[in-house]
Short mmCIF file of C-alpha atoms and ligand atoms in Angstrom, two decimals:
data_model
loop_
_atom_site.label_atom_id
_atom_site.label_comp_id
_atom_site.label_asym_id
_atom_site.label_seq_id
_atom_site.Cartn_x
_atom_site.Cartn_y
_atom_site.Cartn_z
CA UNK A 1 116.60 126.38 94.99
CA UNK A 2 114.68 129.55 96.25
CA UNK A 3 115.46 131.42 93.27
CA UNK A 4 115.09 128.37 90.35
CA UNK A 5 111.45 128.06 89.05
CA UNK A 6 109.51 124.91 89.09
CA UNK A 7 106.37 122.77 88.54
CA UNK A 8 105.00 121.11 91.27
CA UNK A 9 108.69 119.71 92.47
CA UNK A 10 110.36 119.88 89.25
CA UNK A 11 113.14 122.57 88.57
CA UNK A 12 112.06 123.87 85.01
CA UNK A 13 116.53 124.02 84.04
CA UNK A 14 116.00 120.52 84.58
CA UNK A 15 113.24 119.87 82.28
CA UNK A 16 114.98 121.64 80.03
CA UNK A 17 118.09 119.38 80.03
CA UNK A 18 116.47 116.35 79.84
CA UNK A 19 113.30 117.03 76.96
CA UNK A 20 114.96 120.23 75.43
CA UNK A 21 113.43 123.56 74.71
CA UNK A 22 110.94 124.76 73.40
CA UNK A 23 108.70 122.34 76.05
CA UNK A 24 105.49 122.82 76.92
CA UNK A 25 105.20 121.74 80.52
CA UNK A 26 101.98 120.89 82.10
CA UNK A 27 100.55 120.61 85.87
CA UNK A 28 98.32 117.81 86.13
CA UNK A 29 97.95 119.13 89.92
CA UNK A 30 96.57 122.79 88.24
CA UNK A 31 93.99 120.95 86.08
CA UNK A 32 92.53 118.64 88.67
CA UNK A 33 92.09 121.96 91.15
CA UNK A 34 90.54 124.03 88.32
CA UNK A 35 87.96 121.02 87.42
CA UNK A 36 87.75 120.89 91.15
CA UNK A 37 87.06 124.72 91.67
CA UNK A 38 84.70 124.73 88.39
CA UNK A 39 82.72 122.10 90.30
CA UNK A 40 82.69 123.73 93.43
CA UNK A 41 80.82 126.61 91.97
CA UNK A 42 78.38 125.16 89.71
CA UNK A 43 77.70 121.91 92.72
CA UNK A 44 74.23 123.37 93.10
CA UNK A 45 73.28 122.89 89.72
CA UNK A 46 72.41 119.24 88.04
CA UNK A 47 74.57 119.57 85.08
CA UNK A 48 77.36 118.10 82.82
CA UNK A 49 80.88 119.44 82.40
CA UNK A 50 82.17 118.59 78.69
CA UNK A 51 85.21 119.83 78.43
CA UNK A 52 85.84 122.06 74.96
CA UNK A 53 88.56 119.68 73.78
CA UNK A 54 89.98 122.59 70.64
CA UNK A 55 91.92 124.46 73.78
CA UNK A 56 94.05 121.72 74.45
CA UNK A 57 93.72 118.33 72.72
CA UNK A 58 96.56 116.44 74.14
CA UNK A 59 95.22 112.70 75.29
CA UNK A 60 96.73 112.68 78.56
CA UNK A 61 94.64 116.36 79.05
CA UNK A 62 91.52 114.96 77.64
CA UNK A 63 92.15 112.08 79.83
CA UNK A 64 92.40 113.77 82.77
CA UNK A 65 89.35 115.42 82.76
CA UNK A 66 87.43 112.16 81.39
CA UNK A 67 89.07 110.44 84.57
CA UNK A 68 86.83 113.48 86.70
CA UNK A 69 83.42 112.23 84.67
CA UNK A 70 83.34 114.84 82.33
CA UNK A 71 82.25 114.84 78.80
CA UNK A 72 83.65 116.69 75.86
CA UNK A 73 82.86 119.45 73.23
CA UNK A 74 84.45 118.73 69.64
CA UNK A 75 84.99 120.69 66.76
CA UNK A 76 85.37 118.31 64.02
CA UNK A 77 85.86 114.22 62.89
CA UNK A 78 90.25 114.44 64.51
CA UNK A 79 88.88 116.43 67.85
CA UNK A 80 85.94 113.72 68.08
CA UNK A 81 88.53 110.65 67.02
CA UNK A 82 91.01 112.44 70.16
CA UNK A 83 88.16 112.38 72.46
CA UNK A 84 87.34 109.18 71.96
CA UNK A 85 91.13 108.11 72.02
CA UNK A 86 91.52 109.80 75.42
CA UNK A 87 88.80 107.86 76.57
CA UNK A 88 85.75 109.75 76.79
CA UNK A 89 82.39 108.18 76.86
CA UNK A 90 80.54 108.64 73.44
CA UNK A 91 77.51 109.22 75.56
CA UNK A 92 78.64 112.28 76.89
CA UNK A 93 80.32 113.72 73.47
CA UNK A 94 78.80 117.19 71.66
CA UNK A 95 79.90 117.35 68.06
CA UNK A 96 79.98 120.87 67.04
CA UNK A 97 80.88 123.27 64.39
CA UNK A 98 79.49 125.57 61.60
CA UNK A 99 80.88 123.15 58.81
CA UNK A 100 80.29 119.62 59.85
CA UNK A 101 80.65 116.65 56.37
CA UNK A 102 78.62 114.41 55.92
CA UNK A 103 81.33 111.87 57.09
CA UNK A 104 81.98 113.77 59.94
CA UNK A 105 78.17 113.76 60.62
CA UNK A 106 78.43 110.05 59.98
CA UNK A 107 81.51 109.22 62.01
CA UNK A 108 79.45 111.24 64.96
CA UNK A 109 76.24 108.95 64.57
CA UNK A 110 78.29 105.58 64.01
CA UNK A 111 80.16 106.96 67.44
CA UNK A 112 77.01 107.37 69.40
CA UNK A 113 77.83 110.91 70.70
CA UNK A 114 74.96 112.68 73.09
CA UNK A 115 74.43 115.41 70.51
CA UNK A 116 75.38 117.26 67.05
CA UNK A 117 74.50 120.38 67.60
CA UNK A 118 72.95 122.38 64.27
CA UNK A 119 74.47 125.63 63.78
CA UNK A 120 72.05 126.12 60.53
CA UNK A 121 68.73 125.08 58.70
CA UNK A 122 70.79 122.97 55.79
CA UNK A 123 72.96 121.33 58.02
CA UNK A 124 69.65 120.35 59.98
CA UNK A 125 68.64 118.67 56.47
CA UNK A 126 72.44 116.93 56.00
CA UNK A 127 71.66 115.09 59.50
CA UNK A 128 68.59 114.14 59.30
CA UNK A 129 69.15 112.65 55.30
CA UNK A 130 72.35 110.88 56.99
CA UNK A 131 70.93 109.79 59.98
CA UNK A 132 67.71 108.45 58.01
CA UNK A 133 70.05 106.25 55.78
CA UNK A 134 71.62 104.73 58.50
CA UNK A 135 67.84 104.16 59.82
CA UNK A 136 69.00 106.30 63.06
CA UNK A 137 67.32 109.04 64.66
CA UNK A 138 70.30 111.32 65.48
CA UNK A 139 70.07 113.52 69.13
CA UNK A 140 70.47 117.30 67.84
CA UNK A 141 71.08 120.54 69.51
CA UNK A 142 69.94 124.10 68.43
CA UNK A 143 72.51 126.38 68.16
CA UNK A 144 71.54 130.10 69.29
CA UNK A 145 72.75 133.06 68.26
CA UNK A 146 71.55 135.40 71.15
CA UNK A 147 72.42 138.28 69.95
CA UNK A 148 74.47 139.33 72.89
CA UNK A 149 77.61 140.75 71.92
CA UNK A 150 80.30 140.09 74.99
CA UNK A 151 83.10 142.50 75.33
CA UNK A 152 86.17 140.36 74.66
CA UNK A 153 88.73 140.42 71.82
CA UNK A 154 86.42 140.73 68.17
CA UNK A 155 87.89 137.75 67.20
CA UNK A 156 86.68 135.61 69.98
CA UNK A 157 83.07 137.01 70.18
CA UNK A 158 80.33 134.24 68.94
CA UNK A 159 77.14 135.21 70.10
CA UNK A 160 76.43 138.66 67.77
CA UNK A 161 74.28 138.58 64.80
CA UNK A 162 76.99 139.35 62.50
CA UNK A 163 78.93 136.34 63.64
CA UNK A 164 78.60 133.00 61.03
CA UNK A 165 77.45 130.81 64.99
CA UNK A 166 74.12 129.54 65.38
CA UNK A 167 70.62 129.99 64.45
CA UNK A 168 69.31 133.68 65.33
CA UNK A 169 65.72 134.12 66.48
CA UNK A 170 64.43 134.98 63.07
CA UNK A 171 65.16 131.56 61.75
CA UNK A 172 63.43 129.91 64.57
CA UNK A 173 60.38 129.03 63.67
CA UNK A 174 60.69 127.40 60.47
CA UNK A 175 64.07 125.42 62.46
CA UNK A 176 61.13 124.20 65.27
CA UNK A 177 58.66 123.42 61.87
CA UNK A 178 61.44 121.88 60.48
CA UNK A 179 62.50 119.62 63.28
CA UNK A 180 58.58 118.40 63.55
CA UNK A 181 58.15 117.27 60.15
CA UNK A 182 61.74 115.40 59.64
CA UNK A 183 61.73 112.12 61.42
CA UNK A 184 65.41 111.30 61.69
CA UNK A 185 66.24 113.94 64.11
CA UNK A 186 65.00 114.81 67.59
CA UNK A 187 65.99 118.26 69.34
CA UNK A 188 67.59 116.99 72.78
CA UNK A 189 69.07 120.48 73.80
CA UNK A 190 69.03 124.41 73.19
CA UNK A 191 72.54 125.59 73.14
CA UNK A 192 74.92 128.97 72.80
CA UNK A 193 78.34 129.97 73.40
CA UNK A 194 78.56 133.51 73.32
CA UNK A 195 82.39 133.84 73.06
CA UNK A 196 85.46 133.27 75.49
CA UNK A 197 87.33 134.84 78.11
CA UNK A 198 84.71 136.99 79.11
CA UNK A 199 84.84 139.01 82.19
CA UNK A 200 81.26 140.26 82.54
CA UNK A 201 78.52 137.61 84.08
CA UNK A 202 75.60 140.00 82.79
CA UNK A 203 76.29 138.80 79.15
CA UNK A 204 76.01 135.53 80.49
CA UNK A 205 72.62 136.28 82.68
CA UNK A 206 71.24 137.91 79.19
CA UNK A 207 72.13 135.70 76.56
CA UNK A 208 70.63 132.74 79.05
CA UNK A 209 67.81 135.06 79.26
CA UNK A 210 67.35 134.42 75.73
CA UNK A 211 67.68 130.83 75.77
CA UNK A 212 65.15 130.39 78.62
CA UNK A 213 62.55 132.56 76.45
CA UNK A 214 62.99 130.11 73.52
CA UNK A 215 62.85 127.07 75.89
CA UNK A 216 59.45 128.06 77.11
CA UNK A 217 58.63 128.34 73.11
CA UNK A 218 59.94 125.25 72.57
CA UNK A 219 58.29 123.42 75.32
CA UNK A 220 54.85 125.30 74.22
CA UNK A 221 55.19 123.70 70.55
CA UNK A 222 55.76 120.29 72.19
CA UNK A 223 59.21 119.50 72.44
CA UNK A 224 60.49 117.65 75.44
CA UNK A 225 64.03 119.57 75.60
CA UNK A 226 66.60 117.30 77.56
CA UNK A 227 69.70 119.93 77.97
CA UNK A 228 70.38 123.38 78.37
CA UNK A 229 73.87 124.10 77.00
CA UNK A 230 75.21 127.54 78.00
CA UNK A 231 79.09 127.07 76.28
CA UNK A 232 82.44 127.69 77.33
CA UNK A 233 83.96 131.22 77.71
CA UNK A 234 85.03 131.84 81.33
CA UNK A 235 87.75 133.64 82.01
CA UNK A 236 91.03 133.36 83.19
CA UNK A 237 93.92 135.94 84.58
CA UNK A 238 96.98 136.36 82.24
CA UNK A 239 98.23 139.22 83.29
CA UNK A 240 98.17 139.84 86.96
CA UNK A 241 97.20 143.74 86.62
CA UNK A 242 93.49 142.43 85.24
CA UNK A 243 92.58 139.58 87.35
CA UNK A 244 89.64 137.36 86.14
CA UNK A 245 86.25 137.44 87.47
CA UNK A 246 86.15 134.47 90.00
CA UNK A 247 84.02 131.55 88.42
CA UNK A 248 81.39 132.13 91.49
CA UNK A 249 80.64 135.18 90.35
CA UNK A 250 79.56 133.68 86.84
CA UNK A 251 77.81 130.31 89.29
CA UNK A 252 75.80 132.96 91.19
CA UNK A 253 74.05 134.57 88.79
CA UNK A 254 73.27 131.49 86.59
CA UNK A 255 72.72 128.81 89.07
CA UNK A 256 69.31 130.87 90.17
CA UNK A 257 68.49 131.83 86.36
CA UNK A 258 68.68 127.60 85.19
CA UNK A 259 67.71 125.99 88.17
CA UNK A 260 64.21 126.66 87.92
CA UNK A 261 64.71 125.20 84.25
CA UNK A 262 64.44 121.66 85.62
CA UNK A 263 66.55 120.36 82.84
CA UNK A 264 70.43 119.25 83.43
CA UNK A 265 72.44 122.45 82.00
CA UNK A 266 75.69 121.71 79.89
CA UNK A 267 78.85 123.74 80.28
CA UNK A 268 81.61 123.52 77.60
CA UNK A 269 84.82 125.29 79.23
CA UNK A 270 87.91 124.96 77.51
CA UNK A 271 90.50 128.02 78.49
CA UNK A 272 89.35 128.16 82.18
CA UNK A 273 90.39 124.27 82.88
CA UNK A 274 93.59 124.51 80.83
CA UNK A 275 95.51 127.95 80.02
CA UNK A 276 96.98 128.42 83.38
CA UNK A 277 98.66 124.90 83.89
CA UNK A 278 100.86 124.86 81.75
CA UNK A 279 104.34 126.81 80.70
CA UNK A 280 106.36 127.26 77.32
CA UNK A 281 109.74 126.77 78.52
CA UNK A 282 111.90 128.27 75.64
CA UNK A 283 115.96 129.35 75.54
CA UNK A 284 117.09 132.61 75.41
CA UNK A 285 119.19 132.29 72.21
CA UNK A 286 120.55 135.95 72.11
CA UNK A 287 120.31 139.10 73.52
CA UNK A 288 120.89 142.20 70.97
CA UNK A 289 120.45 146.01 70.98
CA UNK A 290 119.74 148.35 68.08
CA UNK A 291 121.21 151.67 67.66
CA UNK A 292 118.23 153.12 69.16
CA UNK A 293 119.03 151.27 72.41
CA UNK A 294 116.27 148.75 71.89
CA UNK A 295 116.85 145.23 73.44
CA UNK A 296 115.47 142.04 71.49
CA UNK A 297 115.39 138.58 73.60
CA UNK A 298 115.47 136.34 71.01
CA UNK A 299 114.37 133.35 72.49
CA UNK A 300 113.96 129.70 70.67
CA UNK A 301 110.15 129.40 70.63
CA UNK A 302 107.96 131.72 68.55
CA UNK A 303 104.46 131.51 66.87
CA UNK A 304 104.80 128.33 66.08
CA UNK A 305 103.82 127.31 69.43
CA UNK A 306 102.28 130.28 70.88
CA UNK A 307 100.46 132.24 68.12
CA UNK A 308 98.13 134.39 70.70
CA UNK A 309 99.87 137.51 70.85
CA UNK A 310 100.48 137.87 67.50
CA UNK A 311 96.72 137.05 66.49
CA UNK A 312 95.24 138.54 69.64
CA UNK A 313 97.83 140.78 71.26
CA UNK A 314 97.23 138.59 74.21
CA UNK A 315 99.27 139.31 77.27
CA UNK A 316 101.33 136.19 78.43
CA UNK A 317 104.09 137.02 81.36
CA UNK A 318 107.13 135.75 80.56
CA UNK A 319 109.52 134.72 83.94
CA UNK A 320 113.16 133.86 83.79
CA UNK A 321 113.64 130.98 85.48
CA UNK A 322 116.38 131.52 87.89
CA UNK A 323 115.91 135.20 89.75
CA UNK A 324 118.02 138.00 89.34
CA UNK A 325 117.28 140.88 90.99
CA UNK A 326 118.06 143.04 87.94
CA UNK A 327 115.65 143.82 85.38
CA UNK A 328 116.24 145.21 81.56
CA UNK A 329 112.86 146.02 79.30
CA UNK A 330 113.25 144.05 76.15
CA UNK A 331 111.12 142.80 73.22
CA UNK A 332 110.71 138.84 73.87
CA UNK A 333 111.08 137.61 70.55
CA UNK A 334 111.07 134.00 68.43
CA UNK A 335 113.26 132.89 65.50
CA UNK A 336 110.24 133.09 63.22
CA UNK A 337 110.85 135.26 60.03
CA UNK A 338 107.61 137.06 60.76
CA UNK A 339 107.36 140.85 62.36
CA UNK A 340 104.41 139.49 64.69
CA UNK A 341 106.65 136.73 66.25
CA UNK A 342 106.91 138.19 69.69
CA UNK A 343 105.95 137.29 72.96
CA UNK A 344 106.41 140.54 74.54
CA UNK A 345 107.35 144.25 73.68
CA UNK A 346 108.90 146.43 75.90
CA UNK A 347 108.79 144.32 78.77
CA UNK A 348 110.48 144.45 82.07
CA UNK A 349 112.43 141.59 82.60
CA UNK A 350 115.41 139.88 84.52
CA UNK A 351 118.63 140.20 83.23
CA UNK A 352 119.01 136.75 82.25
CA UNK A 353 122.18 135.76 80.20
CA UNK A 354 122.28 133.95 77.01
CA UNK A 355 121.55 130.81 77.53
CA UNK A 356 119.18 130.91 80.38
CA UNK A 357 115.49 129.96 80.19
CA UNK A 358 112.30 131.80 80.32
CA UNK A 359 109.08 130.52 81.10
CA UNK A 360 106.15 131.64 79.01
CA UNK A 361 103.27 131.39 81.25
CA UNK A 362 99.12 130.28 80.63
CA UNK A 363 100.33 128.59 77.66
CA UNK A 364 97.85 125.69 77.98
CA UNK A 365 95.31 126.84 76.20
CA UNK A 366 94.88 127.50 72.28
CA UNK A 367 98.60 127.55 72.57
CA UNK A 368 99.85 123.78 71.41
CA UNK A 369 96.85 123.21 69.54
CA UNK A 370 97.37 126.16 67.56
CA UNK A 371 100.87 125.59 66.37
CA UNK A 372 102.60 124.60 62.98
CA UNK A 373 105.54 123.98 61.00
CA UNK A 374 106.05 126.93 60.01
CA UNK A 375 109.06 127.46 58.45
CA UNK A 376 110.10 123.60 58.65
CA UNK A 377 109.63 124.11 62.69
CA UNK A 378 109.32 121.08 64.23
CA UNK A 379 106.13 120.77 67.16
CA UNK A 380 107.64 120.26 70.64
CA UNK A 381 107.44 117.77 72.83
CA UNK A 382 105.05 118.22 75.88
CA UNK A 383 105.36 116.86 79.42
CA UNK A 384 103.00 116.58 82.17
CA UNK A 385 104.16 116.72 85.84
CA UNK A 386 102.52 115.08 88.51
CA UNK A 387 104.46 115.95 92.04
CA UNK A 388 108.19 114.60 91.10
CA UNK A 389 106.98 112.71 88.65
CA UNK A 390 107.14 113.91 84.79
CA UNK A 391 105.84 112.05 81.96
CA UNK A 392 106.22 112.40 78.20
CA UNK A 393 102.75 113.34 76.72
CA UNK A 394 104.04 113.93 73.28
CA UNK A 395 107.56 113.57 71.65
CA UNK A 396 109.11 116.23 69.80
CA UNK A 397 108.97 116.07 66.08
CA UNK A 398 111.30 114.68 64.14
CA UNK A 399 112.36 115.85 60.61
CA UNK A 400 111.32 112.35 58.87
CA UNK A 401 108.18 113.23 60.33
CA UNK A 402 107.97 116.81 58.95
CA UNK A 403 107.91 115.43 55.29
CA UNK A 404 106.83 111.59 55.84
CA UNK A 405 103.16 112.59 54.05
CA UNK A 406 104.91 114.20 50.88
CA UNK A 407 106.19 112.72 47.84
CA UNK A 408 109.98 114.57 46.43
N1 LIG B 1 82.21 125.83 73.11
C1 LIG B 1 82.29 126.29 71.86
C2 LIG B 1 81.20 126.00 70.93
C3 LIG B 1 83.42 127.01 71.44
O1 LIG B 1 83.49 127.45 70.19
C4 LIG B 1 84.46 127.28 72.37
C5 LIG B 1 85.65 128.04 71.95
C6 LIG B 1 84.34 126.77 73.68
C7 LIG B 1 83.20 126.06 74.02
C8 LIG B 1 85.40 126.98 74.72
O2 LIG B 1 85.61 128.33 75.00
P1 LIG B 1 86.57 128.72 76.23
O3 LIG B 1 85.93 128.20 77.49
O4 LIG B 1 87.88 128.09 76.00
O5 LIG B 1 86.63 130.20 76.19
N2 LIG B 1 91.86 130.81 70.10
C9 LIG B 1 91.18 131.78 70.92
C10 LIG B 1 89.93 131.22 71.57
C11 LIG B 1 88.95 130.63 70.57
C12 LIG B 1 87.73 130.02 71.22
C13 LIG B 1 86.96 129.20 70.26
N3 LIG B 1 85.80 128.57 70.79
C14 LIG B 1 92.18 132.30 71.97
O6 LIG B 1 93.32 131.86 71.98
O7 LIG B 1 91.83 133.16 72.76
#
């Protein structure tokens, strides 16, 4: 037993028999302890967790998290519809994104949600017209652009001027003259998200800096701001050799900055709750070398579930799951007829056998969500552990249901 991986108490071989591979196997036990050490940090600050739903949407995750008292972030009318789904109080709901439609806007305000947040000056106009023909006045939320740029991957920056997010200073005054003379909208909250898995707290402590600054503004022209939302973006370790910043770091520097604020502060993490609690468990198919002497592992989940390292060249390990003592350094690679399906290159690994199972690790986040059929793939099914207990949270696809929408 020593040598078998597991979650919680479950061996992952037999997780594998009974729901096949490729599986996506979550700890419920990891997601209550990072909500519980996300807490911990941030306890001296009155504030509002809303989970950013787009990292993993699965009900039973969303649940889980709703089940702690948290809200949500969503990116669009199917995150908000999950949310709701899952359980979430509309009253604690942020509906966000650059390109909101009008029935998305409307589906928000029919919901009730605690805030749309206005990323620019039309979409300000789109809410207010909607919201005045349903004779609402509809809770908004500036969306910043700061101006900060965070050093993470350039595809997962927000917060820079050249980025399409939010509302930059120069477009701030005629947004606060803009939000005075339409009546259907009130501004509840300032918000930003500067990007995610950043490792640096100062871009945190200066694009806050920026917030506060236009706070004060705010509050000078009148308004009577409710929330300060600061995002998502905290980081997590995927590879062992760059450990994450510990979340205190990021509470000790901000708790000092807001608190003198006096208004609740909003956090929106998504990776940090999520990425490390759950696996891809996938089947090593076959094992080839070239003439060169290169190894392939060609394993039986590709970027179909796990598109990060081919969009990102994000580092997941990958673990066999029973031990052997001998290694081999192989490319870790998926069935997908793509060059960028691989989950590794040139890793060290055990000498598994054909057959055998590796375990893809921090695949909870932006993993699932991302995924597609891709040539004809059908999504897998996920489970969520819970001590010996393991639950279906979604059944694998089926090929009726890979064409049921189409017409021959
Ligand atoms: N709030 C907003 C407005 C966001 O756009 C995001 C993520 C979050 C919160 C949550 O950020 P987190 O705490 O998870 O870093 N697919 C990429 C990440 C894209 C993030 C998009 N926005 C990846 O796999 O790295």
């Amino acid at each position: 037993m020593d040598n078998v991986l597991l979650c919680e108490n479950v061996r992952f071989d037999e997780l594998a028999e009974t729901y096949g591979t490729p599986l996506f196997v979550t700890s419920k036990r990891s997601l209550v302890e990072s909500s519980r050490e996300f807490e911990e940090a941030f306890a001296a600050l009155p504030h509002l967790t809303c989970y950013s739903v787009k990292a993993n949407f699965n009900l039973s995750v969303i649940r889980t998290f709703a089940e702690k008292g948290y809200g949500c972030d969503v990116n669009s009318g199917g995150e908000l519809f999950r949310a709701l789904k899952a359980g979430v109080e509309a009253g604690k709901i942020i509906f966000a994104g650059v390109g909101k439609r009008a029935d998305e806007i409307a589906y928000a305000l029919d919901a009730g949600v605690l805030m749309l947040k206005v990323e620019s000056l039309s979409e300000l106009r789109a809410i207010d017209r909607i919201a005045g023909d349903k004779g609402v006045v509809a809770p908004v939320a500036l969306r910043i652009n700061p101006n900060v740029t965070a050093e993470t991957h350039p595809y997962i920056t927000t917060g820079d001027s050249k980025e399409k997010f939010g509302i930059d200073e120069a477009g701030l005054e005629e947004a606060f003259s803009m939000l005075r003379s339409l009546r259907h909208v009130r501004l509840v909250a300032l918000d930003m998200h500067i990007g995610s898995q950043i490792f640096d707290p100062e871009y945190y402590v200066a694009a806050t800096t920026v917030l506060l600054d236009i706070f004060e503004t705010a509050r000078s022209l009148g308004f009577s701001i409710d929330y300060l939302d600061i995002g998502g973006g905290f980081p997590v370790t995927y590879d062992a050799r760059k450990p994450a910043t510990p979340i205190g770091h990021f509470a000790d520097k901000l708790v000092p900055l807001l608190a003198p604020s006096g208004v609740k502060v909003i956090f929106e993490p998504g990776r940090f709750l999520v990425a490390n609690a759950s696996v891809l468990l996938t089947r090593l198919l076959y094992r080839k070398r070239n003439h060169t002497g290169k190894q392939f592992f060609i394993v039986d989940a590709g970027l179909t579930e796990l598109i990060r390292p081919a969009l990102y060249q994000s580092h997941h390990e990958v673990l066999s799951v029973i031990r052997h003592d001998a290694t081999v350094v192989a490319d870790i690679v998926g069935p997908i007829c793509e060059s960028s399906d691989f989950f590794a290159r040139q890793r060290t690994i055990d000498d598994a056998a054909e057959g055998e199972l590796l375990a893809v690790m921090s695949s909870g986040a932006y993993a699932a969500v991302m995924g597609s059929n891709y040539n004809g793939r059908l999504r897998p099914a996920e489970v969520m552990v819970e001590g010996s207990e393991v639950r279906v949270i979604r059944r694998r696809e089926t090929f009726g249901q890979l064409v049921e929408n189409e017409t021959p």
